[in-house]
Amino acid sequence: PLTAAQDSPWAVHFRNQELRATIALDLERLHPGDEFFSAPDVQAALLDVLTVWALENPSVGYRQGMHELASLIFGQRANGSENNNAG
């Protein structure tokens, strides 16, 4: 299982961990000072969404700046959900 082959389960695992670390680093710098985007549950949700997207779209993968696009969509969805719950 610890073979150096590119498609071995361990190689895939370590690539996925490296991808998540890259995304997490970008998320740490997302909208500094904004409580919503600094919340651990929001950070975790964005990390999961961006990781899955990158893994499902390997020809594109994850690129710096995708976290900012995802935050716009995520923020709007969260804002719409709060407005729906208020009324």
mmCIF file with all atom_site columns, C-alpha atoms in Angstrom, residues 3-35:
data_model
loop_
_atom_site.group_PDB
_atom_site.id
_atom_site.type_symbol
_atom_site.label_atom_id
_atom_site.label_alt_id
_atom_site.label_comp_id
_atom_site.label_asym_id
_atom_site.label_entity_id
_atom_site.label_seq_id
_atom_site.pdbx_PDB_ins_code
_atom_site.Cartn_x
_atom_site.Cartn_y
_atom_site.Cartn_z
_atom_site.occupancy
_atom_site.B_iso_or_equiv
_atom_site.pdbx_formal_charge
_atom_site.auth_seq_id
_atom_site.auth_comp_id
_atom_site.auth_asym_id
_atom_site.auth_atom_id
_atom_site.pdbx_PDB_model_num
ATOM 1  C CA . THR A 1 3  ? 4.022   2.031  -3.089 1.00 0.00 ? 3  THR A CA 1
ATOM 2  C CA . ALA A 1 4  ? 5.305   5.046  -4.972 1.00 0.00 ? 4  ALA A CA 1
ATOM 3  C CA . ALA A 1 5  ? 2.854   4.500  -7.841 1.00 0.00 ? 5  ALA A CA 1
ATOM 4  C CA . GLN A 1 6  ? 0.828   7.620  -8.680 1.00 0.00 ? 6  GLN A CA 1
ATOM 5  C CA . ASP A 1 7  ? -2.491  5.792  -8.383 1.00 0.00 ? 7  ASP A CA 1
ATOM 6  C CA . SER A 1 8  ? -1.782  3.952  -5.124 1.00 0.00 ? 8  SER A CA 1
ATOM 7  C CA . PRO A 1 9  ? -4.273  4.665  -2.332 1.00 0.00 ? 9  PRO A CA 1
ATOM 8  C CA . TRP A 1 10 ? -1.564  6.323  -0.222 1.00 0.00 ? 10 TRP A CA 1
ATOM 9  C CA . ALA A 1 11 ? -0.383  8.557  -3.067 1.00 0.00 ? 11 ALA A CA 1
ATOM 10 C CA . VAL A 1 12 ? -3.979  9.647  -3.674 1.00 0.00 ? 12 VAL A CA 1
ATOM 11 C CA . HIS A 1 13 ? -4.490  10.251 0.057  1.00 0.00 ? 13 HIS A CA 1
ATOM 12 C CA . PHE A 1 14 ? -1.395  12.444 0.337  1.00 0.00 ? 14 PHE A CA 1
ATOM 13 C CA . ARG A 1 15 ? -2.310  14.407 -2.814 1.00 0.00 ? 15 ARG A CA 1
ATOM 14 C CA . ASN A 1 16 ? -5.790  15.019 -1.378 1.00 0.00 ? 16 ASN A CA 1
ATOM 15 C CA . GLN A 1 17 ? -4.283  16.159 1.946  1.00 0.00 ? 17 GLN A CA 1
ATOM 16 C CA . GLU A 1 18 ? -1.971  18.542 0.082  1.00 0.00 ? 18 GLU A CA 1
ATOM 17 C CA . LEU A 1 19 ? -4.934  19.907 -1.889 1.00 0.00 ? 19 LEU A CA 1
ATOM 18 C CA . ARG A 1 20 ? -6.924  20.480 1.317  1.00 0.00 ? 20 ARG A CA 1
ATOM 19 C CA . ALA A 1 21 ? -3.935  22.217 2.947  1.00 0.00 ? 21 ALA A CA 1
ATOM 20 C CA . THR A 1 22 ? -3.612  24.565 -0.043 1.00 0.00 ? 22 THR A CA 1
ATOM 21 C CA . ILE A 1 23 ? -7.311  25.415 0.053  1.00 0.00 ? 23 ILE A CA 1
ATOM 22 C CA . ALA A 1 24 ? -7.262  25.851 3.849  1.00 0.00 ? 24 ALA A CA 1
ATOM 23 C CA . LEU A 1 25 ? -4.358  28.288 3.540  1.00 0.00 ? 25 LEU A CA 1
ATOM 24 C CA . ASP A 1 26 ? -6.354  30.408 1.091  1.00 0.00 ? 26 ASP A CA 1
ATOM 25 C CA . LEU A 1 27 ? -9.452  30.222 3.304  1.00 0.00 ? 27 LEU A CA 1
ATOM 26 C CA . GLU A 1 28 ? -7.494  31.530 6.305  1.00 0.00 ? 28 GLU A CA 1
ATOM 27 C CA . ARG A 1 29 ? -6.911  34.745 4.341  1.00 0.00 ? 29 ARG A CA 1
ATOM 28 C CA . LEU A 1 30 ? -10.504 35.033 3.113  1.00 0.00 ? 30 LEU A CA 1
ATOM 29 C CA . HIS A 1 31 ? -12.221 38.324 4.000  1.00 0.00 ? 31 HIS A CA 1
ATOM 30 C CA . PRO A 1 32 ? -10.036 39.231 7.017  1.00 0.00 ? 32 PRO A CA 1
ATOM 31 C CA . GLY A 1 33 ? -12.033 40.528 9.959  1.00 0.00 ? 33 GLY A CA 1
ATOM 32 C CA . ASP A 1 34 ? -15.350 39.148 8.688  1.00 0.00 ? 34 ASP A CA 1
ATOM 33 C CA . GLU A 1 35 ? -16.872 37.056 11.491 1.00 0.00 ? 35 GLU A CA 1
#
